[in-house]
Coordinates of C-alpha atoms in Angstrom, one line a residue:
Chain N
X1 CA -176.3 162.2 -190.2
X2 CA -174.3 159.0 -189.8
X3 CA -174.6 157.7 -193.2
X4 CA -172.5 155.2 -195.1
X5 CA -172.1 154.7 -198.4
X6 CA -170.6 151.6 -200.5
X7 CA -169.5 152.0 -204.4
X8 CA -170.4 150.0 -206.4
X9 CA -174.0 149.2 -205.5
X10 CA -173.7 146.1 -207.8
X11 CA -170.5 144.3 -209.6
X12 CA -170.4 141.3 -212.3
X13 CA -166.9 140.1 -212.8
X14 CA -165.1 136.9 -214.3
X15 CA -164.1 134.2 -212.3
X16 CA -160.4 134.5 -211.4
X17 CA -160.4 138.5 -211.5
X18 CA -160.3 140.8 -208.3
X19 CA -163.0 143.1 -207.2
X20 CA -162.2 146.3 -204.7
X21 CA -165.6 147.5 -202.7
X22 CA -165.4 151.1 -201.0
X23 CA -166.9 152.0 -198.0
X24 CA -167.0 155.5 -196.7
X25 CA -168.4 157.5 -193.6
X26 CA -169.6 160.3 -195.1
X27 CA -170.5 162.6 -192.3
X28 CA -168.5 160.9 -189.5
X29 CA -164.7 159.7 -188.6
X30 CA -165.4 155.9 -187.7
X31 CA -163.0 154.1 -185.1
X32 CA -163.9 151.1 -186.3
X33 CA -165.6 149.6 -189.8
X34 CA -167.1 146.2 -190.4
X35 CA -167.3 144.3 -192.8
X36 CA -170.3 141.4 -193.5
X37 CA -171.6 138.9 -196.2
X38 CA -175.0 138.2 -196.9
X39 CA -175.9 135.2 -199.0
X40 CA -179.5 134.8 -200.1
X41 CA -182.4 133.7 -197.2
X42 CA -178.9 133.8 -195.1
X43 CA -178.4 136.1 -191.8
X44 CA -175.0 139.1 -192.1
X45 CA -171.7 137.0 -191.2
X46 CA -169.2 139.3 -190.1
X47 CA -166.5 138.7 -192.0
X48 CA -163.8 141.3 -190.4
X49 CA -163.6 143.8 -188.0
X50 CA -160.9 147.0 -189.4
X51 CA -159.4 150.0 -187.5
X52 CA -157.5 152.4 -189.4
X53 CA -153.8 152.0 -189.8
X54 CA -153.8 148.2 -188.3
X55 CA -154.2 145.1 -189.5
X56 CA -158.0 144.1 -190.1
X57 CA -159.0 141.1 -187.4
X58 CA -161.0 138.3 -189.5
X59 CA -163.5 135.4 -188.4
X60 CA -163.0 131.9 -188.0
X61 CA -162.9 130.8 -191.7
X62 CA -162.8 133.7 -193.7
X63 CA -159.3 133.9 -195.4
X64 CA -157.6 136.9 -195.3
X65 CA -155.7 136.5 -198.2
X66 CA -158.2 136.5 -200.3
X67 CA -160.3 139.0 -198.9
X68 CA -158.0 141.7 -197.9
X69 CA -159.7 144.8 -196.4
X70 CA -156.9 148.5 -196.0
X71 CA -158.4 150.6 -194.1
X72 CA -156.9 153.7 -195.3
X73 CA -158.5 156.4 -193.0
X74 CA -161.2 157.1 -190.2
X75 CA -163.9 157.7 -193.1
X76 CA -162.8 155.1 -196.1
X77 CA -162.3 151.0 -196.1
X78 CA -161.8 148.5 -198.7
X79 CA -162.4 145.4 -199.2
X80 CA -160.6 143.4 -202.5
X81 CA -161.8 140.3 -203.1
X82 CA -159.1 138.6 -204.9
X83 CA -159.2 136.0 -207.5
X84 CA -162.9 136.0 -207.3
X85 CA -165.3 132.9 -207.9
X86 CA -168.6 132.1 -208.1
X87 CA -168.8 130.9 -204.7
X88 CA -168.0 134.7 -203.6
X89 CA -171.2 135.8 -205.4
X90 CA -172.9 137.3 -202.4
X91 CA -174.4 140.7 -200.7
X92 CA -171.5 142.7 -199.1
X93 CA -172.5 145.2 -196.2
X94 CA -169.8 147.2 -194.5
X95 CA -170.7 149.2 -191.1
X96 CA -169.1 151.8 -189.5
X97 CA -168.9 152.7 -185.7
X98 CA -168.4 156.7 -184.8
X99 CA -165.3 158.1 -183.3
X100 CA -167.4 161.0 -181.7
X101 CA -170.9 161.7 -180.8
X102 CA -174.0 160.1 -178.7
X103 CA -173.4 156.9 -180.7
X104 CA -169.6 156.7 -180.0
X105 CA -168.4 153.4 -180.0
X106 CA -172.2 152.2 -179.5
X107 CA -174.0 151.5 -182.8
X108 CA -172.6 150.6 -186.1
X109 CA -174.0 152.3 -189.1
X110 CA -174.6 149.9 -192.3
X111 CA -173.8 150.9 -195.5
X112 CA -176.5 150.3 -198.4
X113 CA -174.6 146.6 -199.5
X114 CA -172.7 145.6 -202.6
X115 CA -174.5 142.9 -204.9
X116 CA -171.1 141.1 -206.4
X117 CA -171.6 138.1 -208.8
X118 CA -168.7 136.2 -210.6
X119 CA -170.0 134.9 -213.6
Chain P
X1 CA -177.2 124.6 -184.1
X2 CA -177.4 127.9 -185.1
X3 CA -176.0 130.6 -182.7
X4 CA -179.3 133.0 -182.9
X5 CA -182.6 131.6 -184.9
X6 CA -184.8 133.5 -186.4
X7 CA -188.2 132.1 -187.9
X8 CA -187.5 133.6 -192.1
X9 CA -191.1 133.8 -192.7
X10 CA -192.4 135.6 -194.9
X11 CA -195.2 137.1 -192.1
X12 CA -198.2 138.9 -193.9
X13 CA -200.8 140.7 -191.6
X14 CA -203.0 143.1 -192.5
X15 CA -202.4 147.4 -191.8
X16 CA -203.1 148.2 -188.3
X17 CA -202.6 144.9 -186.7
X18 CA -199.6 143.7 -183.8
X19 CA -196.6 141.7 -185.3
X20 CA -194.9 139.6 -183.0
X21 CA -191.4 138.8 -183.9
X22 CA -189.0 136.6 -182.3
X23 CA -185.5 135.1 -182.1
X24 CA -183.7 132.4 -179.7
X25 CA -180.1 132.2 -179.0
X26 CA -177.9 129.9 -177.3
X27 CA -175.4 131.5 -175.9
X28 CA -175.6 132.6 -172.5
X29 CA -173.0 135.1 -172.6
X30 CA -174.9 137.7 -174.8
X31 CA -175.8 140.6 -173.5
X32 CA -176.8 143.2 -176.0
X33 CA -180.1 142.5 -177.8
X34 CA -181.1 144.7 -181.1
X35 CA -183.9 144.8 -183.9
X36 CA -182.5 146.3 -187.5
X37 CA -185.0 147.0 -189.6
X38 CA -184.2 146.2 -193.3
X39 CA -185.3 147.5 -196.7
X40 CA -184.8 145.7 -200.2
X41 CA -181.1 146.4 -201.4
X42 CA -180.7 148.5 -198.2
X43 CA -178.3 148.4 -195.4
X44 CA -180.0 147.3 -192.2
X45 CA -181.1 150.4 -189.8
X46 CA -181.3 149.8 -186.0
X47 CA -184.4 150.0 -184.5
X48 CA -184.2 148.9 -180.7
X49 CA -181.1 148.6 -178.7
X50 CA -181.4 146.4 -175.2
X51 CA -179.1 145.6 -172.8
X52 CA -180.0 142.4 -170.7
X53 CA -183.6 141.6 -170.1
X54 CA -186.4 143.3 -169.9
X55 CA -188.5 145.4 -171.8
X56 CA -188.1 149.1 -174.1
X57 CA -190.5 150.8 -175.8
X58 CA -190.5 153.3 -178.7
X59 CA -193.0 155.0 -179.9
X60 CA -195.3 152.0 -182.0
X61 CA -192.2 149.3 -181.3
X62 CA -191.5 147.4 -178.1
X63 CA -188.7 145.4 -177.6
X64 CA -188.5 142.3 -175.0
X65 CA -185.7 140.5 -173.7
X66 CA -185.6 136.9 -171.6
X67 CA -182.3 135.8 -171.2
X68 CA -183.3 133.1 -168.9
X69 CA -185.4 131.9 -171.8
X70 CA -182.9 132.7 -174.2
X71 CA -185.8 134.6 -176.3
X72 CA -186.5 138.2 -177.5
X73 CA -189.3 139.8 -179.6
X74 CA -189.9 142.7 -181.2
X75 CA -193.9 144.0 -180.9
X76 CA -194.9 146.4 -183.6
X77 CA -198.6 148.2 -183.1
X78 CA -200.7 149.7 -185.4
X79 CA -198.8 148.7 -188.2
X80 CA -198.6 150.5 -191.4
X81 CA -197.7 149.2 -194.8
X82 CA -194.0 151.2 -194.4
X83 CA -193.1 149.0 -191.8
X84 CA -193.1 146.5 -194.2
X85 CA -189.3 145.3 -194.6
X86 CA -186.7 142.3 -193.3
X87 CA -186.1 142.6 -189.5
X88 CA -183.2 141.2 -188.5
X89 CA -182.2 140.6 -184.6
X90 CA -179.1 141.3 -184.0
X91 CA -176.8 140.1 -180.2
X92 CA -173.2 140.6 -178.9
X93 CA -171.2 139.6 -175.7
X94 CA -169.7 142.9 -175.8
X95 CA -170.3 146.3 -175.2
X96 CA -170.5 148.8 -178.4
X97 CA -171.4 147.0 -181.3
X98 CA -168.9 144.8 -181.3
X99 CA -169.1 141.5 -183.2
X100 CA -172.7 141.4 -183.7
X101 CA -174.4 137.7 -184.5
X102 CA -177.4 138.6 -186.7
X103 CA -180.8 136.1 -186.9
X104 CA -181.5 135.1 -190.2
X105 CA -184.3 137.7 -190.9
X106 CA -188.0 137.8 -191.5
X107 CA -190.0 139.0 -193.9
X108 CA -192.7 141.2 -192.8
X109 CA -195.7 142.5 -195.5
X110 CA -198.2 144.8 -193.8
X111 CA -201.2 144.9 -196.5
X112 CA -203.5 147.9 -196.9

């Protein structure tokens, strides 16, 4: 149980297009999803913090308008990363937080990561 | 200064021996102390959960907390080569899982 999954596993685009990453609960409703970026030999930044139908809440120095995250439902996020360079080349892990359940509110779940590079 | 530091390795010790890991912090106000364990191209997977200090165990995995030392480690016995992974620590101010600061990760290799 509590699994998370992220499509696509790995993205190459060109500089200056957009990218959309999915993240899904599979088995669980999730009150809350999270979304990080992982550069190389670097620790998970969180980038955002999303609950469904509200505006996502984003960290000092991420831009939200080039990273816009809809979090359409308790089981599905998405984060676009607009006009992408190749500064945004990075690992992106979402996380997801059950609605019900012994790990309610308590532990996030990590998706398996998105490899994006922007050639 | 980093808000949690984390020594990257890579750590290589050989199957069956204990691997010390560790982290510092500085800030005071954390309260909830976690090991993710992390495989190549994976998500991480939580491992230990801790609140304040002291110490947990589970099963071959034992988790210690000093907040007065701003310090935790994570002990792993009888290690086998499938513990071999990135172990991130993980700390928040705030009750459930909220706005976690993650270490930087180190590299464990357990050799047969």
């Amino acid at each position: 149980g509590a699994v998370v999954s992220q499509h696509p596993s790995w993205v190459i685009c060109k500089s200056g297009t957009s990218v959309k990453i999915e993240c899904r609960s599979l088995d669980f409703q999730a009150t809350t999803m999270f979304w990080y970026r992982q550069f190389p030999k670097q620790s998970l930044m969180l980038m955002a913090t999303s609950n469904e139908g509200s505006k996502a809440t984003y960290e000092q120095g991420v831009e939200k308008d080039k990273f816009l995250i809809n979090h359409a439902s308790l089981t599905l996020s998405t984060l676009t990363v607009t006009s992408a360079h190749p500064e945004d080349s990075s690992f992106y892990i979402c996380s997801a937080t059950p609605l019900r359940g012994p790990a309610a509110y308590n532990e996030q779940f990590f998706g398996p990561g998105t490899r994006l590079t922007v050639l | 200064q980093k808000e949690v530091e984390q020594d990257p390795g890579p750590l290589s010790v050989p199957e069956g021996a204990i691997v010390s890991l560790n982290c510092t912090y500085s800030n005071s106000a954390f309260q909830y102390f976690m090991w993710y364990r992390q495989y190549s191209r994976k998500g991480p997977e939580l491992l230990m959960y801790t609140y304040s200090s002291g110490n947990k165990e589970d099963g071959r995995f034992t988790a210690q907390v000093d907040k007065s030392s701003k310090y935790i480690s994570l002990f792993i016995r009888d290690s086998q080569p499938s513990d071999s992974a990135t172990y991130l620590c993980a700390m928040s101010e705030y009750q459930g899982a909220q706005k976690l600061v993650f270490g930087q990760g180190t590299r464990l290799t357990i050799n047969p």
